[in-house]
Amino acid sequence: MGHSAAVWDHRTAIEVTKDWNGIDQVVLRNPQGASARVSLHGGQVTSWRNEQGEELLFTSSKAIFKPPKAMRGGIPICFPQFGNCGSLEQHGFARNKLWTIDENSPPLPPNDSHGKSFVDLLLKPTEEDLKGWPHSYEFRLRISLAADGVLTLISRIRNINGRPFSFSFAYHTYLSVSDISEVRIEGLETLDYLDNLCQRERFTEQGDAITFESEVDRVYLSSSHLIAVLDHEKKRTFVIRKEGLPDIVVWNPWDKKSKAMADFGDEEYKQMLCVDGAAIEKPITLKPGEEWTGRLELSVVPSSFCSEYLDH
């Protein structure tokens, strides 16, 4: 094992291609055959497949793959605003911008690159951007695929402005599930949450797990660093680990809202669930020169392993 890791060259596991709009996308692969696809439009992960080639992220069959609109599915980046809680467009502008591949990214700790294929992306504001949000920043995003198929996103946002600025943030993660009525989330019990269906009123979670029978749109506050999404029908569990992201958004539009969205199939709510690592309730404030890091790690395990994961 040590030998194969030593000769593993992440550069050979990366392929840059163009999508049907002519926009660059990066494909990451690992030695076992898992893959991830990242579009430079929005710095958005658009696909994450396990070694059997099974897609783990949801993308709507009616998704619009055309800038400047963000694609419905995958993992859009919400920055510097989540939702419509500010003066900017819904979920901010990062998911609608063209990112660049960052060839000179400051190094991450050595253990983060061991046996992984990864790409570093960079977003900086243009003169035009500064008219709408007058803050200079560097947003570096590393997306990596590990030898065991774990997908990790690390965002580093630095204030290169002369004055402080604040932002909210989320990795708007669309998970692919077999049937929403067969899914439960563990790790959010007893937490307070803001309910977006009740003017962001604050409630306390009463259930020992979250299950789904109708529309859900909540921000769970001060959650633990480990959340599990159990898909009973597929007998698999998404394990979500996070750092620097105190909140968790849980969203499923259910039938009525699905029919109202042009880029979403009427029945597709049954096959998807958004569970987002986020920083929403208390916006992050950066002084000049300060940097914030938000890390999300997604893995999939057989559901029988789930309880031992959560016990850790």
Coordinates of N, CA, C and O in Angstrom, one line a residue, residues 6-156:
A6 N 3.1 6.0 -2.8 CA 4.3 6.7 -3.2 C 4.4 7.0 -4.6 O 4.9 8.1 -5.0
V7 N 4.0 6.1 -5.5 CA 4.1 6.4 -6.9 C 2.8 7.0 -7.5 O 2.8 7.4 -8.7
W8 N 1.8 7.2 -6.7 CA 0.6 7.8 -7.2 C 0.9 9.3 -7.5 O 1.4 10.1 -6.7
D9 N 0.6 9.7 -8.7 CA 0.8 11.1 -9.1 C -0.5 11.7 -9.4 O -1.2 11.3 -10.4
H10 N -0.9 12.7 -8.6 CA -2.3 13.2 -8.7 C -2.5 13.9 -10.1 O -3.6 14.0 -10.6
R11 N -1.4 14.4 -10.7 CA -1.5 15.1 -11.9 C -2.0 14.2 -13.1 O -2.7 14.7 -13.9
T12 N -1.6 13.0 -13.0 CA -2.0 12.1 -14.1 C -3.5 11.7 -13.9 O -4.1 11.1 -14.8
A13 N -4.1 11.9 -12.7 CA -5.5 11.5 -12.5 C -6.4 12.7 -12.8 O -7.6 12.6 -12.4
I14 N -5.9 13.8 -13.3 CA -6.7 14.9 -13.6 C -6.8 15.1 -15.1 O -5.8 15.1 -15.8
E15 N -8.0 15.4 -15.6 CA -8.3 15.6 -17.0 C -9.1 16.9 -17.1 O -10.1 17.1 -16.4
V16 N -8.6 17.8 -18.0 CA -9.4 19.1 -18.2 C -10.1 18.9 -19.6 O -9.4 18.7 -20.6
T17 N -11.4 19.0 -19.6 CA -12.1 18.9 -20.8 C -13.1 20.1 -20.9 O -13.1 21.0 -20.0
K18 N -13.9 20.2 -22.0 CA -14.8 21.2 -22.1 C -16.2 20.6 -22.1 O -16.5 19.5 -22.6
D19 N -17.2 21.4 -21.5 CA -18.6 20.9 -21.5 C -19.2 21.4 -22.8 O -18.5 22.0 -23.6
W20 N -20.5 21.2 -23.0 CA -21.1 21.5 -24.3 C -21.3 23.0 -24.4 O -21.7 23.5 -25.5
N21 N -21.0 23.9 -23.4 CA -21.0 25.3 -23.6 C -19.6 25.8 -23.8 O -19.4 27.0 -23.9
G22 N -18.6 24.9 -23.9 CA -17.2 25.3 -24.1 C -16.5 25.7 -22.9 O -15.4 26.3 -22.9
I23 N -17.1 25.5 -21.7 CA -16.5 25.9 -20.4 C -15.7 24.7 -19.9 O -16.1 23.6 -20.0
D24 N -14.5 25.0 -19.4 CA -13.6 24.0 -18.9 C -14.2 23.3 -17.7 O -14.9 23.9 -16.9
Q25 N -14.0 22.0 -17.7 CA -14.4 21.2 -16.5 C -13.2 20.3 -16.2 O -12.5 19.9 -17.1
V26 N -13.1 20.0 -14.9 CA -12.0 19.1 -14.5 C -12.5 17.8 -14.0 O -13.5 17.8 -13.2
V27 N -12.0 16.7 -14.5 CA -12.4 15.4 -14.0 C -11.2 14.8 -13.1 O -10.1 14.8 -13.5
L28 N -11.6 14.5 -11.9 CA -10.7 13.8 -10.9 C -11.0 12.3 -10.9 O -12.1 11.9 -10.9
R29 N -9.9 11.5 -10.8 CA -10.1 10.1 -10.7 C -9.2 9.5 -9.6 O -8.2 10.1 -9.3
N30 N -9.6 8.4 -9.0 CA -8.7 7.7 -8.1 C -8.4 6.3 -8.6 O -9.0 5.9 -9.6
P31 N -7.4 5.7 -8.0 CA -7.0 4.4 -8.6 C -8.0 3.3 -8.6 O -8.0 2.4 -9.4
Q32 N -9.1 3.5 -7.7 CA -10.1 2.4 -7.7 C -11.2 2.7 -8.7 O -12.1 1.8 -8.8
G33 N -11.2 3.8 -9.4 CA -12.2 4.0 -10.4 C -13.3 5.0 -10.0 O -14.2 5.2 -10.8
A34 N -13.2 5.6 -8.8 CA -14.2 6.6 -8.5 C -13.8 7.9 -9.2 O -12.7 8.0 -9.7
S35 N -14.7 8.8 -9.3 CA -14.5 10.1 -10.1 C -15.3 11.2 -9.5 O -16.3 11.0 -8.9
A36 N -14.8 12.4 -9.8 CA -15.6 13.7 -9.5 C -15.4 14.6 -10.7 O -14.3 14.6 -11.3
R37 N -16.4 15.4 -11.0 CA -16.3 16.4 -12.1 C -16.6 17.7 -11.6 O -17.6 17.9 -10.8
V38 N -15.8 18.7 -11.9 CA -15.9 20.1 -11.4 C -16.0 21.0 -12.6 O -15.1 21.0 -13.5
S39 N -17.0 21.9 -12.6 CA -17.1 22.9 -13.6 C -16.4 24.2 -13.2 O -16.6 24.6 -12.0
L40 N -15.7 24.9 -14.1 CA -15.2 26.2 -13.7 C -16.2 27.2 -13.7 O -16.0 28.3 -13.2
H41 N -17.4 26.9 -14.2 CA -18.6 27.8 -14.0 C -19.1 27.6 -12.6 O -19.7 26.5 -12.3
G42 N -18.8 28.5 -11.7 CA -19.3 28.4 -10.3 C -18.4 27.6 -9.4 O -18.6 27.4 -8.2
G43 N -17.3 27.0 -10.0 CA -16.5 26.1 -9.1 C -17.3 25.0 -8.6 O -17.1 24.5 -7.5
Q44 N -18.3 24.5 -9.4 CA -19.3 23.6 -8.9 C -19.0 22.1 -9.2 O -18.7 21.8 -10.3
V45 N -19.0 21.3 -8.2 CA -18.9 19.9 -8.4 C -20.2 19.4 -9.0 O -21.3 19.7 -8.5
T46 N -20.1 18.8 -10.2 CA -21.3 18.4 -11.0 C -21.6 16.9 -10.9 O -22.6 16.5 -11.3
S47 N -20.5 16.2 -10.5 CA -20.7 14.7 -10.5 C -19.7 14.2 -9.4 O -18.6 14.7 -9.3
W48 N -20.2 13.1 -8.7 CA -19.3 12.4 -7.8 C -19.7 10.9 -7.9 O -20.9 10.6 -7.5
R49 N -18.9 10.1 -8.4 CA -19.2 8.7 -8.6 C -18.4 7.8 -7.8 O -17.2 8.0 -7.7
N50 N -18.9 6.7 -7.3 CA -18.1 5.7 -6.5 C -17.4 4.8 -7.5 O -17.5 4.9 -8.7
E51 N -16.7 3.8 -7.0 CA -15.9 3.0 -7.9 C -16.7 2.0 -8.7 O -16.2 1.5 -9.7
Q52 N -18.0 1.9 -8.4 CA -18.9 1.1 -9.3 C -19.5 2.0 -10.4 O -20.3 1.5 -11.2
G53 N -19.1 3.3 -10.4 CA -19.7 4.2 -11.4 C -21.0 4.8 -11.0 O -21.6 5.4 -11.9
E54 N -21.5 4.6 -9.8 CA -22.8 5.0 -9.4 C -22.8 6.5 -9.0 O -21.9 6.9 -8.2
E55 N -23.7 7.3 -9.5 CA -23.7 8.7 -9.2 C -24.2 9.0 -7.8 O -25.3 8.4 -7.5
L56 N -23.5 9.7 -7.0 CA -23.9 10.0 -5.6 C -24.5 11.3 -5.4 O -25.2 11.6 -4.4
L57 N -24.4 12.2 -6.4 CA -25.0 13.6 -6.3 C -26.2 13.6 -7.2 O -26.2 13.0 -8.3
F58 N -27.2 14.4 -6.8 CA -28.4 14.6 -7.7 C -28.2 15.8 -8.6 O -27.7 16.8 -8.2
T59 N -28.6 15.6 -9.9 CA -28.8 16.7 -10.8 C -30.1 16.6 -11.5 O -30.5 15.5 -11.9
S60 N -30.9 17.7 -11.5 CA -32.2 17.6 -12.1 C -32.1 17.3 -13.6 O -31.2 17.8 -14.3
S61 N -33.1 16.5 -14.1 CA -33.2 16.3 -15.5 C -33.5 17.5 -16.3 O -33.3 17.6 -17.5
K62 N -34.0 18.5 -15.6 CA -34.4 19.8 -16.2 C -33.4 20.9 -15.9 O -33.7 22.1 -16.2
A63 N -32.3 20.6 -15.4 CA -31.3 21.6 -15.0 C -30.8 22.3 -16.3 O -30.7 21.8 -17.4
I64 N -30.6 23.6 -16.1 CA -30.2 24.5 -17.2 C -28.7 24.7 -17.1 O -28.2 25.2 -16.1
F65 N -28.0 24.1 -18.1 CA -26.5 24.1 -18.0 C -26.0 25.3 -18.8 O -25.3 25.1 -19.8
K66 N -26.4 26.5 -18.5 CA -26.0 27.6 -19.3 C -25.8 28.9 -18.4 O -26.7 29.3 -17.7
P67 N -24.5 29.4 -18.4 CA -24.2 30.6 -17.7 C -25.1 31.7 -18.1 O -25.6 31.7 -19.3
P68 N -25.5 32.7 -17.3 CA -25.0 32.8 -15.9 C -25.8 32.1 -14.9 O -25.5 32.3 -13.7
K69 N -26.7 31.2 -15.2 CA -27.5 30.5 -14.2 C -26.7 29.4 -13.6 O -26.1 28.6 -14.4
A70 N -26.9 29.2 -12.3 CA -26.2 28.0 -11.7 C -27.0 26.8 -12.0 O -28.3 26.8 -12.1
M71 N -26.3 25.7 -12.1 CA -27.0 24.4 -12.5 C -27.7 23.8 -11.2 O -27.2 23.9 -10.1
R72 N -28.9 23.3 -11.4 CA -29.7 22.7 -10.3 C -29.2 21.3 -10.0 O -29.5 20.3 -10.7
G73 N -28.3 21.2 -9.0 CA -27.8 19.9 -8.6 C -26.3 20.0 -8.3 O -25.7 21.1 -8.3
G74 N -25.7 18.9 -8.0 CA -24.3 18.9 -7.6 C -24.0 19.6 -6.3 O -24.8 19.5 -5.4
I75 N -22.9 20.4 -6.3 CA -22.6 21.2 -5.1 C -22.3 22.6 -5.5 O -21.1 23.0 -5.6
P76 N -23.3 23.5 -5.6 CA -23.0 24.9 -5.8 C -22.4 25.5 -4.6 O -22.7 25.1 -3.5
I77 N -21.6 26.6 -4.8 CA -21.0 27.3 -3.7 C -21.8 28.6 -3.4 O -22.0 29.4 -4.3
C78 N -22.4 28.7 -2.2 CA -23.1 29.9 -1.9 C -22.2 30.9 -1.1 O -21.8 30.6 0.0
F79 N -21.9 32.0 -1.8 CA -21.0 33.0 -1.2 C -21.2 34.3 -2.0 O -21.3 34.2 -3.2
P80 N -21.2 35.5 -1.4 CA -21.1 35.8 0.0 C -22.4 35.9 0.7 O -22.5 36.5 1.8
Q81 N -23.4 35.2 0.2 CA -24.7 35.3 0.8 C -25.4 33.9 0.6 O -25.4 33.4 -0.5
F82 N -26.1 33.5 1.7 CA -26.9 32.3 1.5 C -28.4 32.7 1.4 O -28.9 33.6 2.1
G83 N -29.1 32.1 0.5 CA -30.5 32.4 0.3 C -30.7 33.8 -0.1 O -29.9 34.4 -0.9
N84 N -31.8 34.4 0.4 CA -32.1 35.8 0.0 C -32.0 36.7 1.2 O -32.8 37.6 1.4
C85 N -31.1 36.4 2.1 CA -31.0 37.1 3.4 C -30.2 38.4 3.3 O -29.6 38.8 4.3
G86 N -30.0 38.9 2.1 CA -29.2 40.1 2.0 C -29.6 40.8 0.7 O -30.6 40.5 0.1
S87 N -28.7 41.7 0.3 CA -29.1 42.6 -0.9 C -28.7 41.9 -2.2 O -29.0 42.5 -3.3
L88 N -27.9 40.8 -2.2 CA -27.4 40.2 -3.4 C -28.4 39.3 -4.0 O -29.5 38.9 -3.4
E89 N -28.1 38.7 -5.2 CA -28.9 37.7 -5.8 C -29.0 36.5 -4.9 O -28.1 36.3 -4.0
Q90 N -30.0 35.6 -5.1 CA -30.2 34.4 -4.3 C -28.9 33.6 -4.3 O -28.3 33.3 -5.3
H91 N -28.4 33.3 -3.1 CA -27.2 32.5 -2.8 C -25.9 33.1 -3.3 O -24.9 32.5 -3.4
G92 N -26.0 34.5 -3.5 CA -24.7 35.1 -3.8 C -24.3 34.9 -5.2 O -25.0 34.3 -6.0
F93 N -23.1 35.4 -5.5 CA -22.6 35.4 -6.9 C -21.6 34.3 -7.3 O -21.3 34.1 -8.4
A94 N -20.9 33.7 -6.3 CA -19.8 32.8 -6.6 C -20.2 31.6 -7.5 O -19.4 31.2 -8.4
R95 N -21.4 31.1 -7.3 CA -21.9 30.0 -8.1 C -22.2 30.4 -9.6 O -22.4 29.5 -10.4
N96 N -22.2 31.7 -9.9 CA -22.5 32.1 -11.3 C -21.2 32.7 -12.0 O -21.3 33.1 -13.1
K97 N -20.1 32.7 -11.3 CA -18.9 33.3 -11.9 C -18.0 32.2 -12.5 O -18.1 31.0 -12.1
L98 N -17.1 32.7 -13.4 CA -16.2 31.8 -14.0 C -14.9 31.8 -13.1 O -14.3 32.8 -12.9
W99 N -14.5 30.6 -12.6 CA -13.3 30.4 -11.8 C -12.2 30.1 -12.7 O -12.3 29.7 -13.8
T100 N -11.0 30.2 -12.1 CA -9.8 29.8 -12.9 C -9.1 28.7 -12.1 O -9.2 28.6 -10.9
I101 N -8.3 27.9 -12.8 CA -7.5 26.9 -12.1 C -6.3 27.6 -11.5 O -5.6 28.4 -12.2
D102 N -6.0 27.4 -10.3 CA -5.0 28.1 -9.5 C -3.7 27.2 -9.5 O -3.7 26.2 -8.8
E103 N -2.7 27.6 -10.3 CA -1.5 26.8 -10.4 C -0.5 27.0 -9.3 O 0.4 26.3 -9.1
N104 N -0.8 28.1 -8.6 CA 0.2 28.5 -7.5 C -0.5 28.7 -6.2 O -0.2 29.6 -5.4
S105 N -1.3 27.7 -5.9 CA -2.1 27.8 -4.6 C -1.1 27.5 -3.4 O -0.2 26.7 -3.5
P106 N -1.3 28.3 -2.3 CA -0.4 28.1 -1.2 C -0.7 26.6 -0.7 O -1.8 26.1 -0.7
P107 N 0.4 25.9 -0.3 CA 0.2 24.5 0.0 C -0.7 24.3 1.3 O -0.7 25.1 2.2
L108 N -1.5 23.2 1.2 CA -2.2 22.7 2.3 C -1.3 21.7 3.1 O -0.3 21.3 2.6
P109 N -1.7 21.3 4.3 CA -0.9 20.4 5.0 C -0.6 19.1 4.2 O -1.5 18.7 3.5
P110 N 0.6 18.5 4.3 CA 1.0 17.4 3.5 C 0.0 16.2 3.5 O -0.2 15.6 2.5
N111 N -0.5 16.0 4.7 CA -1.4 14.8 4.8 C -2.7 15.0 4.0 O -3.4 14.1 3.7
D112 N -3.0 16.2 3.6 CA -4.2 16.5 2.8 C -4.0 16.0 1.3 O -5.0 15.8 0.6
S113 N -2.8 15.9 0.8 CA -2.6 15.6 -0.6 C -2.2 14.1 -0.8 O -1.9 13.7 -1.9
H114 N -2.1 13.4 0.3 CA -1.5 12.0 0.2 C -2.5 11.1 -0.5 O -3.6 10.9 -0.1
G115 N -2.1 10.6 -1.7 CA -2.9 9.6 -2.4 C -4.1 10.2 -3.1 O -5.0 9.5 -3.4
K116 N -4.2 11.5 -3.2 CA -5.4 12.1 -3.7 C -5.2 12.7 -5.1 O -4.1 13.1 -5.4
S117 N -6.3 12.8 -5.8 CA -6.2 13.7 -7.0 C -7.0 15.0 -6.6 O -8.0 14.9 -5.9
F118 N -6.5 16.1 -7.0 CA -7.2 17.4 -6.5 C -7.0 18.5 -7.5 O -6.1 18.4 -8.4
V119 N -7.8 19.5 -7.5 CA -7.7 20.7 -8.3 C -7.9 21.9 -7.4 O -8.7 21.8 -6.5
D120 N -7.1 22.9 -7.6 CA -7.2 24.2 -6.9 C -7.8 25.2 -7.8 O -7.2 25.4 -8.9
L121 N -8.9 25.8 -7.3 CA -9.5 26.9 -8.1 C -9.4 28.2 -7.4 O -9.3 28.3 -6.2
L122 N -9.6 29.3 -8.2 CA -9.4 30.6 -7.6 C -10.5 31.5 -8.2 O -10.8 31.5 -9.4
L123 N -11.1 32.4 -7.3 CA -12.0 33.4 -7.7 C -11.6 34.7 -7.1 O -11.4 34.8 -5.9
K124 N -11.5 35.7 -7.9 CA -11.2 37.1 -7.5 C -12.2 38.0 -8.1 O -12.7 37.8 -9.2
P125 N -12.6 39.1 -7.4 CA -13.6 40.0 -8.0 C -13.0 40.9 -9.2 O -11.8 41.2 -9.1
T126 N -13.8 41.1 -10.2 CA -13.5 42.0 -11.3 C -13.9 43.4 -10.8 O -14.6 43.6 -9.8
E127 N -13.5 44.4 -11.6 CA -13.9 45.8 -11.4 C -15.4 45.9 -11.3 O -16.0 46.6 -10.5
E128 N -16.0 45.2 -12.3 CA -17.5 45.2 -12.3 C -18.1 44.6 -11.1 O -19.1 45.1 -10.5
D129 N -17.5 43.5 -10.6 CA -18.0 42.8 -9.4 C -18.0 43.7 -8.2 O -18.9 43.7 -7.3
L130 N -16.9 44.6 -8.1 CA -16.8 45.4 -6.9 C -17.8 46.5 -6.9 O -18.1 47.0 -5.8
K131 N -18.5 46.8 -8.0 CA -19.6 47.7 -7.9 C -20.8 47.1 -7.1 O -21.5 47.8 -6.5
G132 N -21.0 45.8 -7.3 CA -22.1 45.2 -6.6 C -21.8 44.7 -5.2 O -22.7 44.7 -4.3
W133 N -20.6 44.4 -4.9 CA -20.2 44.0 -3.6 C -18.7 44.5 -3.4 O -17.8 43.9 -3.8
P134 N -18.6 45.7 -2.8 CA -17.3 46.4 -2.8 C -16.3 45.9 -1.9 O -15.7 46.7 -1.0
H135 N -15.9 44.6 -1.9 CA -14.9 44.0 -1.1 C -14.0 43.2 -1.9 O -14.4 42.3 -2.6
S136 N -12.7 43.4 -1.7 CA -11.7 42.6 -2.4 C -11.3 41.4 -1.6 O -11.1 41.4 -0.4
Y137 N -11.3 40.2 -2.3 CA -11.1 39.0 -1.6 C -10.4 38.0 -2.6 O -10.4 38.3 -3.8
E138 N -9.8 37.0 -2.0 CA -9.3 35.9 -2.8 C -10.0 34.6 -2.2 O -9.9 34.4 -1.0
F139 N -10.7 33.9 -3.1 CA -11.4 32.7 -2.7 C -10.7 31.5 -3.4 O -10.7 31.4 -4.6
R140 N -10.0 30.7 -2.6 CA -9.3 29.5 -3.1 C -10.1 28.3 -2.7 O -10.5 28.2 -1.5
L141 N -10.4 27.4 -3.6 CA -11.2 26.2 -3.4 C -10.4 25.0 -3.9 O -10.0 24.9 -5.0
R142 N -10.1 24.1 -2.9 CA -9.5 22.8 -3.3 C -10.6 21.8 -3.3 O -11.2 21.6 -2.3
I143 N -10.7 21.0 -4.4 CA -11.6 19.9 -4.4 C -10.7 18.7 -4.6 O -9.9 18.6 -5.6
S144 N -10.9 17.7 -3.8 CA -10.0 16.5 -3.9 C -10.8 15.2 -3.7 O -11.9 15.2 -3.1
L145 N -10.3 14.2 -4.4 CA -10.9 12.9 -4.4 C -9.8 11.9 -3.8 O -8.8 11.8 -4.4
A146 N -10.1 11.3 -2.7 CA -9.1 10.4 -2.0 C -9.2 9.0 -2.6 O -10.1 8.6 -3.4
A147 N -8.1 8.2 -2.3 CA -8.0 6.9 -2.7 C -9.2 6.0 -2.3 O -9.6 5.1 -3.0
D148 N -9.9 6.4 -1.1 CA -11.0 5.6 -0.7 C -12.3 6.2 -1.2 O -13.4 5.9 -0.7
G149 N -12.3 7.2 -2.1 CA -13.5 7.8 -2.7 C -14.1 8.9 -2.0 O -15.1 9.5 -2.4
V150 N -13.4 9.4 -0.9 CA -13.9 10.5 -0.1 C -13.7 11.8 -0.9 O -12.7 12.0 -1.5
L151 N -14.8 12.6 -1.0 CA -14.8 13.9 -1.7 C -14.6 15.0 -0.6 O -15.4 15.1 0.3
T152 N -13.6 15.9 -0.8 CA -13.4 16.9 0.2 C -13.3 18.3 -0.6 O -12.7 18.4 -1.6
L153 N -14.0 19.3 0.0 CA -14.0 20.6 -0.5 C -13.4 21.5 0.6 O -14.0 21.5 1.7
I154 N -12.4 22.3 0.3 CA -11.8 23.2 1.3 C -11.8 24.6 0.7 O -11.2 24.8 -0.4
S155 N -12.6 25.5 1.3 CA -12.6 26.9 0.9 C -11.8 27.7 1.8 O -11.8 27.6 3.0
R156 N -10.9 28.6 1.2 CA -10.1 29.5 1.9 C -10.4 30.9 1.4 O -10.1 31.2 0.2

